[in-house]
Amino acid sequence: MNPTLVEVLRGDALESSHAGALAVVDADGAVVAALGDISRPVFPRSAVKALQALPLVESGAAVRLRLNDDELALACASHNGEPEHVRTAAGMLAKAGVDAGVLECGVHWPYLDTVSRALAARGDVPTALNNNCSGKHAGFVCLACALMGWNDSGLDLRQYVKGYVSPEHPVMREVTEALQSTTGCDLSRAPRGTDGCSIPTYAVPLRQLALAFARLGTGIGLREGQAHAAKRLREAVARSPFMVAGSARFDTRVMERLGERVFCKVGAEGVYCAALPERGLGVAIKIDDGNNARAAEVVMAAVIEALVALDDAEAVFMRGFSDVTLKNWNGIEVGALRASGDLRTSLKG
Amino acid sequence: MNPTLVEVLRGDALESSHAGALAVVDADGAVVAALGDISRPVFPRSAVKALQALPLVESGAAVRLRLNDDELALACASHNGEPEHVRTAAGMLAKAGVDAGVLECGVHWPYLDTVSRALAARGDVPTALNNNCSGKHAGFVCLACALMGWNDSGLDLRQYVKGYVSPEHPVMREVTEALQSTTGCDLSRAPRGTDGCSIPTYAVPLRQLALAFARLGTGIGLREGQAHAAKRLREAVARSPFMVAGSARFDTRVMERLGERVFCKVGAEGVYCAALPERGLGVAIKIDDGNNARAAEVVMAAVIEALVALDDAEAVFMRGFSDVTLKNWNGIEVGALRASGDLRTSLKG
């Protein structure tokens, strides 16, 4: 059983709790902090979108299609499906000479209630561009342009990308290779599942996920083209943090504030990964019960507080995510969310 | 640490899991099945709304105000805030001679996305009547009519009910007495918190919560007026299961199908309670991490499958809640939710 990482209080009493595991690793693979089982394979889900976007840059597609910071950040995003995200994804596809008809990610209403209600209030329904993964998928389509050898006919590209979500498609083979080389795992032997957006997801131990993010943040242990691509993606996200998530979202708010000192990325089912480039560290978190918003985020905030050099105002800002007062519908304080003592202690190590 | 009650699979691999505790008790307090810690006090939240509604009937207010099945079911509800729920809550207040201005539950957007978006699409915003607790609060206001001695002036009632959410108000003292007498707990010594709708919530061990529901389902161990009130509320909910929750909700769907054989009620933070009147049993569940929709519901479905006499079609219907295929946005099967082996085994005993 993994230890409790986050506690939920009502009044002074413990109401609920979230158990999980955490690995903090340097680019040589040395474990700097750990809690719980960091060897069990975990599906990283969307937390590894930046790793999956490496071939988009390494292939030369990003330069040749003149993808800008917004677009590269969106390729790494689990976004809110806000109008800016939708427009940017459409723009990426236009640069490749196609439209949203090629996307194979499926359609869902934006996760953030306010965004979803705003869409409904306009009398609209969502399209694949609103899917939180539409930027990643648009990036796959741009990568496909390079893989097919820059045939200038959009029609051929539409043929070429058909079924790109399949593990055997050249696009997905390239994406999987990036995951394999950065994590150092043989993914042909890893448990494989299908992600929400239909691409494969491979289960990888937290220790290896943290290593991949230490490499992403430093370039150490990556081949030259990958190291360059990692730097370009981190830079793009630091300049366009709105694109990687959106209004009121943890990743956007934290990176707006801390810039290139943190690259953090949420995944479904309570997974969170981060690179802390200044410290040369990678971080990987899994909440056993799959809770993101009130568990994985609290853990990530506590990690950033403990491991990133922050001034006083920044420390107060981050504490607002790791030690949260809960209010009810009348604005009355009813409880708190907080990082557990075990977690705080393990990070002091 | 409590055992795993629910497993979440992606492909063939365990992706996430939910730990928790379960008590099944008869009306004499004998434990029929148990898993995990059933002695730790747990905030029951909205799972005990039927117990909190007992004084509304026992006081004579329900008869004198001619509250119908819909209205009594709504007094026990955590509803979706759908138009029918809103109209019914407004009707209860009108019978008491007041309007929604007296409600102290606060305002929130309906929890069910489709309901919330439909409200937004109409250009509306929610009021206190949309609050999932508005029926319970309207019931408190109706109870107040009896407690103040049926003064016929609505103005006096508006004065009388001010601050009714406070633990010291006569209304809340009556409601707390009902919880205390049915659970057999001295609530003056229990951990106290403030609920989402601002009334007090008292932490009670699962064993005592299950006992209260065995009593609610059988009348055994209740004073005569309470036993009559329990029967009336169960009958009302069985006749109007839509009112207790709403479209696509577990409680509504299960009670529409199984009628008076099950009275089940969800509470926030992974709490679920039920009375199984034919079996003379009460059930109380707490998921440690607070997850309702995919954890507490799965456990409750497994309990009903194991303990209620079901025909084949009903058993298949319930299995659809305890062994669930998960699909992604493209409708592709990606995994499953299922009751754990430990849980199934404990229910066989």
Coordinates of N, CA, C and O in Angstrom, one line a residue, chain A residues 31-96:
Chain A
V31 N 18.0 8.5 -7.6 CA 16.7 8.9 -6.9 C 17.0 9.9 -5.8 O 17.8 9.6 -4.9
V32 N 16.5 11.1 -5.9 CA 16.7 12.2 -5.0 C 15.7 12.1 -3.9 O 15.9 12.4 -2.7
A33 N 14.4 11.8 -4.2 CA 13.4 11.6 -3.2 C 12.4 10.6 -3.8 O 12.2 10.5 -5.0
A34 N 11.8 9.8 -2.9 CA 10.8 8.8 -3.3 C 9.9 8.5 -2.2 O 10.3 8.5 -1.0
L35 N 8.7 8.1 -2.5 CA 7.7 7.8 -1.5 C 6.8 6.8 -2.3 O 6.4 7.0 -3.4
G36 N 6.5 5.6 -1.6 CA 5.6 4.6 -2.2 C 6.4 3.8 -3.3 O 7.6 3.9 -3.4
D37 N 5.6 3.1 -4.0 CA 6.2 2.1 -5.0 C 6.5 2.8 -6.3 O 5.5 3.2 -7.1
I38 N 7.7 3.1 -6.6 CA 8.1 3.8 -7.9 C 8.6 2.8 -9.0 O 9.0 3.3 -10.0
S39 N 8.4 1.5 -8.7 CA 8.8 0.5 -9.7 C 7.6 -0.1 -10.5 O 7.8 -0.7 -11.5
R40 N 6.4 0.1 -9.9 CA 5.2 -0.4 -10.6 C 4.9 0.3 -11.8 O 4.9 1.6 -11.8
P41 N 4.7 -0.3 -13.0 CA 4.3 0.4 -14.2 C 3.0 1.2 -14.1 O 2.0 0.6 -13.5
V42 N 3.0 2.4 -14.5 CA 1.9 3.3 -14.4 C 1.6 3.9 -15.8 O 2.6 4.3 -16.5
F43 N 0.4 3.9 -16.2 CA 0.1 4.6 -17.5 C 0.2 6.1 -17.4 O -0.5 6.7 -16.6
P44 N 1.1 6.7 -18.1 CA 1.4 8.1 -17.9 C 0.4 9.0 -18.5 O 0.3 10.2 -18.2
R45 N -0.4 8.4 -19.4 CA -1.5 9.2 -20.1 C -1.0 10.5 -20.6 O 0.1 10.6 -21.2
S46 N -1.7 11.6 -20.4 CA -1.3 12.9 -21.0 C -0.1 13.6 -20.4 O 0.3 14.6 -20.9
A47 N 0.4 13.0 -19.3 CA 1.6 13.7 -18.7 C 2.8 13.7 -19.5 O 3.7 14.5 -19.3
V48 N 2.8 12.8 -20.5 CA 4.0 12.7 -21.4 C 3.9 13.3 -22.7 O 4.6 13.1 -23.7
K49 N 2.9 14.2 -22.9 CA 2.7 14.8 -24.2 C 3.9 15.6 -24.7 O 4.2 15.6 -25.9
A50 N 4.7 16.2 -23.8 CA 5.9 16.9 -24.3 C 6.9 15.8 -24.9 O 7.6 16.1 -25.9
L51 N 7.0 14.7 -24.3 CA 7.9 13.6 -24.8 C 7.4 13.2 -26.2 O 8.1 13.0 -27.1
Q52 N 6.0 13.1 -26.3 CA 5.4 12.6 -27.5 C 5.5 13.7 -28.6 O 5.4 13.4 -29.8
A53 N 5.8 14.9 -28.2 CA 6.0 16.0 -29.2 C 7.4 16.2 -29.7 O 7.7 17.0 -30.6
L54 N 8.3 15.5 -29.0 CA 9.7 15.6 -29.4 C 10.0 15.4 -30.9 O 10.7 16.2 -31.6
P55 N 9.4 14.3 -31.5 CA 9.6 14.0 -32.9 C 9.1 15.2 -33.9 O 9.7 15.4 -35.0
L56 N 8.1 15.9 -33.4 CA 7.6 17.0 -34.2 C 8.7 18.0 -34.5 O 8.8 18.6 -35.6
V57 N 9.5 18.3 -33.4 CA 10.6 19.2 -33.6 C 11.8 18.6 -34.2 O 12.4 19.1 -35.1
E58 N 12.2 17.4 -33.7 CA 13.4 16.7 -34.1 C 13.3 16.4 -35.6 O 14.4 16.4 -36.3
S59 N 12.1 16.1 -36.1 CA 12.0 15.7 -37.5 C 12.2 16.9 -38.5 O 12.3 16.8 -39.7
G60 N 12.2 18.1 -37.9 CA 12.3 19.3 -38.7 C 10.9 19.9 -39.1 O 10.8 21.0 -39.7
A61 N 9.8 19.2 -38.8 CA 8.5 19.6 -39.2 C 8.1 21.0 -38.6 O 7.5 21.8 -39.2
A62 N 8.5 21.2 -37.3 CA 8.1 22.4 -36.6 C 8.8 23.6 -37.3 O 8.1 24.7 -37.5
V63 N 10.0 23.5 -37.7 CA 10.7 24.6 -38.4 C 10.1 24.8 -39.8 O 9.7 25.9 -40.2
R64 N 10.0 23.7 -40.6 CA 9.5 23.8 -42.0 C 8.1 24.4 -42.0 O 7.7 25.1 -42.9
L65 N 7.2 24.0 -41.1 CA 5.8 24.5 -41.0 C 5.7 25.8 -40.3 O 4.6 26.3 -40.1
R66 N 6.9 26.3 -39.8 CA 6.9 27.6 -39.1 C 5.9 27.5 -37.9 O 5.1 28.5 -37.7
L67 N 5.9 26.5 -37.1 CA 5.1 26.4 -35.9 C 5.6 27.4 -34.9 O 6.8 27.4 -34.6
N68 N 4.7 28.2 -34.3 CA 5.2 29.2 -33.4 C 5.1 28.7 -31.9 O 4.7 27.5 -31.7
D69 N 5.4 29.6 -31.0 CA 5.3 29.1 -29.6 C 4.0 28.6 -29.2 O 3.8 27.6 -28.5
D70 N 2.9 29.3 -29.5 CA 1.6 28.9 -29.2 C 1.3 27.5 -29.7 O 0.7 26.7 -29.0
E71 N 1.7 27.3 -30.9 CA 1.4 26.0 -31.6 C 2.2 24.8 -31.0 O 1.7 23.7 -30.7
L72 N 3.5 25.1 -30.7 CA 4.3 24.1 -30.0 C 3.8 23.8 -28.6 O 3.8 22.6 -28.2
A73 N 3.4 24.8 -27.9 CA 2.8 24.6 -26.6 C 1.6 23.8 -26.7 O 1.3 22.9 -25.8
L74 N 0.7 24.1 -27.7 CA -0.5 23.4 -27.8 C -0.3 21.9 -28.1 O -1.1 21.0 -27.8
A75 N 0.8 21.6 -28.8 CA 1.2 20.2 -29.1 C 1.5 19.4 -27.9 O 1.4 18.2 -27.8
C76 N 1.8 20.1 -26.8 CA 2.1 19.5 -25.5 C 1.0 19.6 -24.5 O 1.1 19.2 -23.3
A77 N -0.2 20.0 -25.0 CA -1.3 20.5 -24.1 C -2.4 19.4 -23.8 O -2.6 18.6 -24.6
S78 N -3.0 19.6 -22.6 CA -4.3 19.0 -22.3 C -5.1 20.3 -22.1 O -5.2 20.8 -20.9
H79 N -5.6 20.9 -23.1 CA -6.2 22.2 -23.0 C -7.7 22.2 -22.7 O -8.4 21.2 -22.8
N80 N -8.2 23.4 -22.4 CA -9.6 23.6 -22.0 C -10.6 23.6 -23.1 O -11.8 23.8 -22.9
G81 N -10.1 23.6 -24.4 CA -11.0 23.7 -25.5 C -11.6 25.1 -25.6 O -12.7 25.3 -26.1
E82 N -10.9 26.1 -25.1 CA -11.3 27.5 -25.2 C -11.1 28.0 -26.6 O -10.4 27.4 -27.4
P83 N -11.8 29.1 -27.0 CA -11.7 29.6 -28.4 C -10.2 29.7 -28.9 O -9.9 29.4 -30.0
E84 N -9.3 30.2 -28.0 CA -7.9 30.4 -28.5 C -7.3 29.0 -28.8 O -6.4 28.9 -29.7
H85 N -7.6 28.0 -28.0 CA -7.1 26.7 -28.2 C -7.6 26.1 -29.5 O -6.8 25.5 -30.3
V86 N -8.9 26.3 -29.8 CA -9.5 25.8 -31.0 C -8.9 26.4 -32.2 O -8.5 25.8 -33.2
R87 N -8.8 27.7 -32.2 CA -8.2 28.5 -33.3 C -6.8 28.0 -33.6 O -6.3 27.9 -34.7
T88 N -6.0 27.8 -32.5 CA -4.6 27.5 -32.7 C -4.4 26.1 -33.3 O -3.6 25.9 -34.2
A89 N -5.3 25.1 -32.8 CA -5.2 23.8 -33.4 C -5.6 23.8 -34.9 O -5.0 23.2 -35.7
A90 N -6.6 24.6 -35.2 CA -7.1 24.7 -36.6 C -5.9 25.3 -37.4 O -5.7 24.9 -38.6
G91 N -5.2 26.3 -36.9 CA -4.1 26.9 -37.6 C -3.0 25.9 -37.9 O -2.4 26.0 -39.0
M92 N -2.7 25.0 -36.9 CA -1.6 24.0 -37.2 C -2.0 23.1 -38.3 O -1.2 22.8 -39.2
L93 N -3.3 22.7 -38.3 CA -3.7 21.8 -39.4 C -3.7 22.5 -40.7 O -3.3 21.9 -41.8
A94 N -4.1 23.8 -40.7 CA -4.0 24.6 -42.0 C -2.6 24.7 -42.5 O -2.4 24.6 -43.7
K95 N -1.6 24.8 -41.6 CA -0.2 24.9 -42.1 C 0.2 23.6 -42.7 O 1.1 23.5 -43.6
A96 N -0.4 22.5 -42.3 CA -0.1 21.1 -42.9 C -1.0 20.9 -44.2 O -0.8 19.9 -44.8

